[in-house]
Amino acid sequence: MTMKRGRGSFKNEMGKPGGGGMSNPSSSPAFGSTSNRNWIQTKNTVKDLPQEEGKVGLIETGAFLIVDKATNPNGAVSVVKYGPETYCFAVNCPKCKIPMTKAKTLPPNEETNNVAPRIACDFCKSTYNLKTGAPVQPQEAAGIFGNIAKAVLSAQDAGRLPTYQLAEKNGKILFSMD
């Protein structure tokens, strides 16, 4: 299993060469020294990650920058497995602010250079590149309530879906917003 964020895998960013599997930052000479990345150890283990492809799961990070007392009191992030990669992104849709727990994972298309999968909000149908978080063309139209939410929130630019980096150390999940 490889964990990935929009900008690349942990192994590539830490300069560790080699085959598949999840990286172990404790064995990387760059971890904690030459890297500018700030890692937060979560209470979650690798076993807590979604095993079913396309199913969105949550992990609690406790990262105070993403904690919202009303909607995200534990600093949770969404995690989805697609192919050999595991992607991590914001828990709420940037457009309608509805949790992405029932979001639909879509295959790569021309907009994502046929490389990165996409994620579509199940409520407003806003669709994002899972690798970069950039908005892409929705695959399906929003329903009545989704269109109302889009109309109400259209004054604000939703922007990108925040994406995050994951890694593993001693079976525990590490999280980084860098």
PDB file of C-alpha atoms in Angstrom:
ATOM      1  CA  MET A   1       0.000   0.000   0.000  1.00  0.00           C
ATOM      2  CA  THR A   2       1.278   3.454  -0.842  1.00  0.00           C
ATOM      3  CA  MET A   3      -0.030   6.589   0.785  1.00  0.00           C
ATOM      4  CA  LYS A   4      -0.114   9.646  -1.358  1.00  0.00           C
ATOM      5  CA  ARG A   5      -0.998  13.271  -1.293  1.00  0.00           C
ATOM      6  CA  GLY A   6      -1.401  15.605  -4.161  1.00  0.00           C
ATOM      7  CA  ARG A   7       2.251  16.539  -4.467  1.00  0.00           C
ATOM      8  CA  GLY A   8       3.633  13.024  -4.403  1.00  0.00           C
ATOM      9  CA  SER A   9       4.387  10.096  -2.226  1.00  0.00           C
ATOM     10  CA  PHE A  10       6.214  10.256   1.067  1.00  0.00           C
ATOM     11  CA  LYS A  11       9.069   8.186  -0.366  1.00  0.00           C
ATOM     12  CA  ASN A  12       9.558  10.543  -3.284  1.00  0.00           C
ATOM     13  CA  GLU A  13       9.400  13.639  -1.112  1.00  0.00           C
ATOM     14  CA  MET A  14      11.827  12.232   1.440  1.00  0.00           C
ATOM     15  CA  GLY A  15      14.218  11.036  -1.264  1.00  0.00           C
ATOM     16  CA  LYS A  16      13.879   7.363  -0.420  1.00  0.00           C
ATOM     17  CA  PRO A  17      14.211   5.213  -3.561  1.00  0.00           C
ATOM     18  CA  GLY A  18      12.648   1.896  -4.279  1.00  0.00           C
ATOM     19  CA  GLY A  19       9.661  -0.340  -4.673  1.00  0.00           C
ATOM     20  CA  GLY A  20       6.130  -0.410  -3.447  1.00  0.00           C
ATOM     21  CA  GLY A  21       4.655  -0.280  -0.010  1.00  0.00           C
ATOM     22  CA  MET A  22       4.182   2.367   2.581  1.00  0.00           C
ATOM     23  CA  SER A  23       7.155   4.343   3.712  1.00  0.00           C
ATOM     24  CA  ASN A  24       8.597   4.254   7.176  1.00  0.00           C
ATOM     25  CA  PRO A  25       9.914   7.689   8.131  1.00  0.00           C
ATOM     26  CA  SER A  26      11.935   6.345  11.047  1.00  0.00           C
ATOM     27  CA  SER A  27      14.214   4.545   8.585  1.00  0.00           C
ATOM     28  CA  SER A  28      14.634   7.582   6.356  1.00  0.00           C
ATOM     29  CA  PRO A  29      17.694   9.707   7.128  1.00  0.00           C
ATOM     30  CA  ALA A  30      15.747  12.776   6.012  1.00  0.00           C
ATOM     31  CA  PHE A  31      12.937  12.306   8.534  1.00  0.00           C
ATOM     32  CA  GLY A  32      13.118  14.975  11.174  1.00  0.00           C
ATOM     33  CA  SER A  33      16.357  16.438   9.875  1.00  0.00           C
ATOM     34  CA  THR A  34      16.491  17.742   6.307  1.00  0.00           C
ATOM     35  CA  SER A  35      12.758  17.704   5.694  1.00  0.00           C
ATOM     36  CA  ASN A  36      10.725  20.823   6.317  1.00  0.00           C
ATOM     37  CA  ARG A  37       7.650  18.682   6.866  1.00  0.00           C
ATOM     38  CA  ASN A  38       5.944  18.750  10.267  1.00  0.00           C
ATOM     39  CA  TRP A  39       4.495  15.329  11.067  1.00  0.00           C
ATOM     40  CA  ILE A  40       1.719  14.698  13.586  1.00  0.00           C
ATOM     41  CA  GLN A  41       1.311  11.164  14.893  1.00  0.00           C
ATOM     42  CA  THR A  42      -2.348  10.138  14.985  1.00  0.00           C
ATOM     43  CA  LYS A  43      -3.953   7.520  17.198  1.00  0.00           C
ATOM     44  CA  ASN A  44      -4.875   5.571  14.069  1.00  0.00           C
ATOM     45  CA  THR A  45      -3.001   2.570  12.741  1.00  0.00           C
ATOM     46  CA  VAL A  46      -2.565   1.314   9.204  1.00  0.00           C
ATOM     47  CA  LYS A  47      -5.405  -1.140   9.893  1.00  0.00           C
ATOM     48  CA  ASP A  48      -7.778   1.835  10.370  1.00  0.00           C
ATOM     49  CA  LEU A  49      -7.335   2.962   6.762  1.00  0.00           C
ATOM     50  CA  PRO A  50     -10.065   2.073   4.259  1.00  0.00           C
ATOM     51  CA  GLN A  51      -9.354  -1.254   2.567  1.00  0.00           C
ATOM     52  CA  GLU A  52     -12.294  -1.090   0.151  1.00  0.00           C
ATOM     53  CA  GLU A  53     -11.436   0.835  -2.996  1.00  0.00           C
ATOM     54  CA  GLY A  54     -13.377   4.069  -3.428  1.00  0.00           C
ATOM     55  CA  LYS A  55     -14.847   4.063   0.084  1.00  0.00           C
ATOM     56  CA  VAL A  56     -14.124   7.252   2.029  1.00  0.00           C
ATOM     57  CA  GLY A  57     -13.008   6.808   5.619  1.00  0.00           C
ATOM     58  CA  LEU A  58     -12.021   9.244   8.356  1.00  0.00           C
ATOM     59  CA  ILE A  59      -9.003   9.487  10.595  1.00  0.00           C
ATOM     60  CA  GLU A  60      -8.698  11.911  13.477  1.00  0.00           C
ATOM     61  CA  THR A  61      -5.515  13.976  13.421  1.00  0.00           C
ATOM     62  CA  GLY A  62      -5.972  16.397  16.299  1.00  0.00           C
ATOM     63  CA  ALA A  63      -4.322  19.045  14.088  1.00  0.00           C
ATOM     64  CA  PHE A  64      -5.479  22.326  15.607  1.00  0.00           C
ATOM     65  CA  LEU A  65      -5.369  24.126  12.239  1.00  0.00           C
ATOM     66  CA  ILE A  66      -8.196  21.980  10.873  1.00  0.00           C
ATOM     67  CA  VAL A  67     -10.200  21.664  14.096  1.00  0.00           C
ATOM     68  CA  ASP A  68     -13.581  23.378  13.939  1.00  0.00           C
ATOM     69  CA  LYS A  69     -15.540  23.083  17.196  1.00  0.00           C
ATOM     70  CA  ALA A  70     -18.864  22.999  15.311  1.00  0.00           C
ATOM     71  CA  THR A  71     -18.109  20.689  12.383  1.00  0.00           C
ATOM     72  CA  ASN A  72     -14.745  18.995  12.963  1.00  0.00           C
ATOM     73  CA  PRO A  73     -13.895  18.953  16.691  1.00  0.00           C
ATOM     74  CA  ASN A  74     -11.173  16.265  16.394  1.00  0.00           C
ATOM     75  CA  GLY A  75      -9.433  17.531  13.275  1.00  0.00           C
ATOM     76  CA  ALA A  76     -10.565  14.603  11.135  1.00  0.00           C
ATOM     77  CA  VAL A  77      -9.488  14.159   7.511  1.00  0.00           C
ATOM     78  CA  SER A  78     -10.969  12.009   4.772  1.00  0.00           C
ATOM     79  CA  VAL A  79      -8.997   9.087   3.372  1.00  0.00           C
ATOM     80  CA  VAL A  80      -9.804   7.031   0.285  1.00  0.00           C
ATOM     81  CA  LYS A  81      -8.044   4.116  -1.408  1.00  0.00           C
ATOM     82  CA  TYR A  82      -7.886   4.148  -5.187  1.00  0.00           C
ATOM     83  CA  GLY A  83      -5.746   1.524  -6.869  1.00  0.00           C
ATOM     84  CA  PRO A  84      -2.477   1.108  -4.980  1.00  0.00           C
ATOM     85  CA  GLU A  85      -2.630   4.663  -3.567  1.00  0.00           C
ATOM     86  CA  THR A  86      -4.316   6.086  -0.473  1.00  0.00           C
ATOM     87  CA  TYR A  87      -5.301   9.753  -0.747  1.00  0.00           C
ATOM     88  CA  CYS A  88      -5.962  12.163   2.128  1.00  0.00           C
ATOM     89  CA  PHE A  89      -8.094  15.298   1.844  1.00  0.00           C
ATOM     90  CA  ALA A  90     -10.336  17.703   3.780  1.00  0.00           C
ATOM     91  CA  VAL A  91     -13.350  16.256   5.547  1.00  0.00           C
ATOM     92  CA  ASN A  92     -15.808  18.860   4.153  1.00  0.00           C
ATOM     93  CA  CYS A  93     -16.568  19.872   0.563  1.00  0.00           C
ATOM     94  CA  PRO A  94     -15.107  23.347  -0.078  1.00  0.00           C
ATOM     95  CA  LYS A  95     -18.240  24.379  -2.008  1.00  0.00           C
ATOM     96  CA  CYS A  96     -21.190  23.261   0.142  1.00  0.00           C
ATOM     97  CA  LYS A  97     -19.368  22.466   3.437  1.00  0.00           C
ATOM     98  CA  ILE A  98     -21.074  19.048   3.657  1.00  0.00           C
ATOM     99  CA  PRO A  99     -18.892  16.144   4.919  1.00  0.00           C
ATOM    100  CA  MET A 100     -17.326  14.118   2.102  1.00  0.00           C
ATOM    101  CA  THR A 101     -17.930  10.764   3.853  1.00  0.00           C
ATOM    102  CA  LYS A 102     -20.289   9.596   1.083  1.00  0.00           C
ATOM    103  CA  ALA A 103     -18.359  11.191  -1.766  1.00  0.00           C
ATOM    104  CA  LYS A 104     -18.046   9.232  -4.981  1.00  0.00           C
ATOM    105  CA  THR A 105     -14.555   8.308  -6.209  1.00  0.00           C
ATOM    106  CA  LEU A 106     -14.239   8.633  -9.975  1.00  0.00           C
ATOM    107  CA  PRO A 107     -11.539   7.339 -12.330  1.00  0.00           C
ATOM    108  CA  PRO A 108      -8.945   9.658 -13.889  1.00  0.00           C
ATOM    109  CA  ASN A 109      -9.929  11.597 -17.006  1.00  0.00           C
ATOM    110  CA  GLU A 110      -8.392  14.114 -19.427  1.00  0.00           C
ATOM    111  CA  GLU A 111      -8.653  16.930 -16.866  1.00  0.00           C
ATOM    112  CA  THR A 112      -6.445  14.951 -14.477  1.00  0.00           C
ATOM    113  CA  ASN A 113      -4.074  13.877 -17.294  1.00  0.00           C
ATOM    114  CA  ASN A 114      -5.524  10.351 -16.982  1.00  0.00           C
ATOM    115  CA  VAL A 115      -3.390   9.913 -13.850  1.00  0.00           C
ATOM    116  CA  ALA A 116      -5.182  11.179 -10.756  1.00  0.00           C
ATOM    117  CA  PRO A 117      -8.605   9.949  -9.648  1.00  0.00           C
ATOM    118  CA  ARG A 118     -11.358  12.430  -8.863  1.00  0.00           C
ATOM    119  CA  ILE A 119     -13.714  12.793  -5.902  1.00  0.00           C
ATOM    120  CA  ALA A 120     -17.274  14.141  -6.249  1.00  0.00           C
ATOM    121  CA  CYS A 121     -19.314  15.548  -3.368  1.00  0.00           C
ATOM    122  CA  ASP A 122     -22.465  13.465  -3.005  1.00  0.00           C
ATOM    123  CA  PHE A 123     -24.521  16.580  -2.188  1.00  0.00           C
ATOM    124  CA  CYS A 124     -23.526  19.380  -4.581  1.00  0.00           C
ATOM    125  CA  LYS A 125     -21.598  17.164  -7.062  1.00  0.00           C
ATOM    126  CA  SER A 126     -18.576  19.486  -7.039  1.00  0.00           C
ATOM    127  CA  THR A 127     -15.660  17.386  -8.286  1.00  0.00           C
ATOM    128  CA  TYR A 128     -11.966  17.643  -7.418  1.00  0.00           C
ATOM    129  CA  ASN A 129      -8.671  16.147  -8.538  1.00  0.00           C
ATOM    130  CA  LEU A 130      -7.564  13.892  -5.648  1.00  0.00           C
ATOM    131  CA  LYS A 131      -3.894  14.536  -6.322  1.00  0.00           C
ATOM    132  CA  THR A 132      -3.945  18.346  -6.464  1.00  0.00           C
ATOM    133  CA  GLY A 133      -7.328  19.249  -4.968  1.00  0.00           C
ATOM    134  CA  ALA A 134      -8.070  21.406  -8.028  1.00  0.00           C
ATOM    135  CA  PRO A 135     -11.744  21.651  -9.036  1.00  0.00           C
ATOM    136  CA  VAL A 136     -12.601  19.737 -12.220  1.00  0.00           C
ATOM    137  CA  GLN A 137     -15.744  19.491 -14.345  1.00  0.00           C
ATOM    138  CA  PRO A 138     -18.529  17.608 -12.496  1.00  0.00           C
ATOM    139  CA  GLN A 139     -19.542  14.278 -13.979  1.00  0.00           C
ATOM    140  CA  GLU A 140     -23.193  14.583 -12.997  1.00  0.00           C
ATOM    141  CA  ALA A 141     -25.598  17.425 -12.253  1.00  0.00           C
ATOM    142  CA  ALA A 142     -26.492  18.322  -8.701  1.00  0.00           C
ATOM    143  CA  GLY A 143     -29.965  17.544  -7.398  1.00  0.00           C
ATOM    144  CA  ILE A 144     -32.482  20.153  -6.253  1.00  0.00           C
ATOM    145  CA  PHE A 145     -30.946  20.626  -2.808  1.00  0.00           C
ATOM    146  CA  GLY A 146     -27.425  20.550  -4.200  1.00  0.00           C
ATOM    147  CA  ASN A 147     -28.344  23.291  -6.678  1.00  0.00           C
ATOM    148  CA  ILE A 148     -29.854  25.361  -3.854  1.00  0.00           C
ATOM    149  CA  ALA A 149     -26.654  24.961  -1.831  1.00  0.00           C
ATOM    150  CA  LYS A 150     -24.571  25.917  -4.866  1.00  0.00           C
ATOM    151  CA  ALA A 151     -26.753  28.983  -5.497  1.00  0.00           C
ATOM    152  CA  VAL A 152     -26.540  30.127  -1.875  1.00  0.00           C
ATOM    153  CA  LEU A 153     -22.790  29.534  -1.687  1.00  0.00           C
ATOM    154  CA  SER A 154     -21.910  30.647  -5.222  1.00  0.00           C
ATOM    155  CA  ALA A 155     -20.931  34.118  -4.035  1.00  0.00           C
ATOM    156  CA  GLN A 156     -17.854  32.602  -2.441  1.00  0.00           C
ATOM    157  CA  ASP A 157     -15.181  30.905  -4.492  1.00  0.00           C
ATOM    158  CA  ALA A 158     -14.832  27.354  -3.197  1.00  0.00           C
ATOM    159  CA  GLY A 159     -11.281  26.979  -4.460  1.00  0.00           C
ATOM    160  CA  ARG A 160      -9.291  23.789  -4.011  1.00  0.00           C
ATOM    161  CA  LEU A 161     -10.035  20.771  -1.893  1.00  0.00           C
ATOM    162  CA  PRO A 162      -7.222  20.739   0.690  1.00  0.00           C
ATOM    163  CA  THR A 163      -5.053  17.622   0.316  1.00  0.00           C
ATOM    164  CA  TYR A 164      -2.692  16.253   2.947  1.00  0.00           C
ATOM    165  CA  GLN A 165       0.248  13.887   3.262  1.00  0.00           C
ATOM    166  CA  LEU A 166       0.172  10.576   5.126  1.00  0.00           C
ATOM    167  CA  ALA A 167       2.990   8.284   6.175  1.00  0.00           C
ATOM    168  CA  GLU A 168       3.507   5.360   8.555  1.00  0.00           C
ATOM    169  CA  LYS A 169       5.864   4.899  11.463  1.00  0.00           C
ATOM    170  CA  ASN A 170       5.808   1.782  13.642  1.00  0.00           C
ATOM    171  CA  GLY A 171       2.287   0.940  12.440  1.00  0.00           C
ATOM    172  CA  LYS A 172       0.906   4.405  13.370  1.00  0.00           C
ATOM    173  CA  ILE A 173      -0.348   6.907  10.799  1.00  0.00           C
ATOM    174  CA  LEU A 174       1.514  10.210  10.540  1.00  0.00           C
ATOM    175  CA  PHE A 175      -0.212  13.271   9.103  1.00  0.00           C
ATOM    176  CA  SER A 176       1.232  16.431   7.562  1.00  0.00           C
ATOM    177  CA  MET A 177      -0.399  19.535   6.156  1.00  0.00           C
ATOM    178  CA  ASP A 178       2.795  20.638   4.331  1.00  0.00           C
TER     179      ASP A 178
END
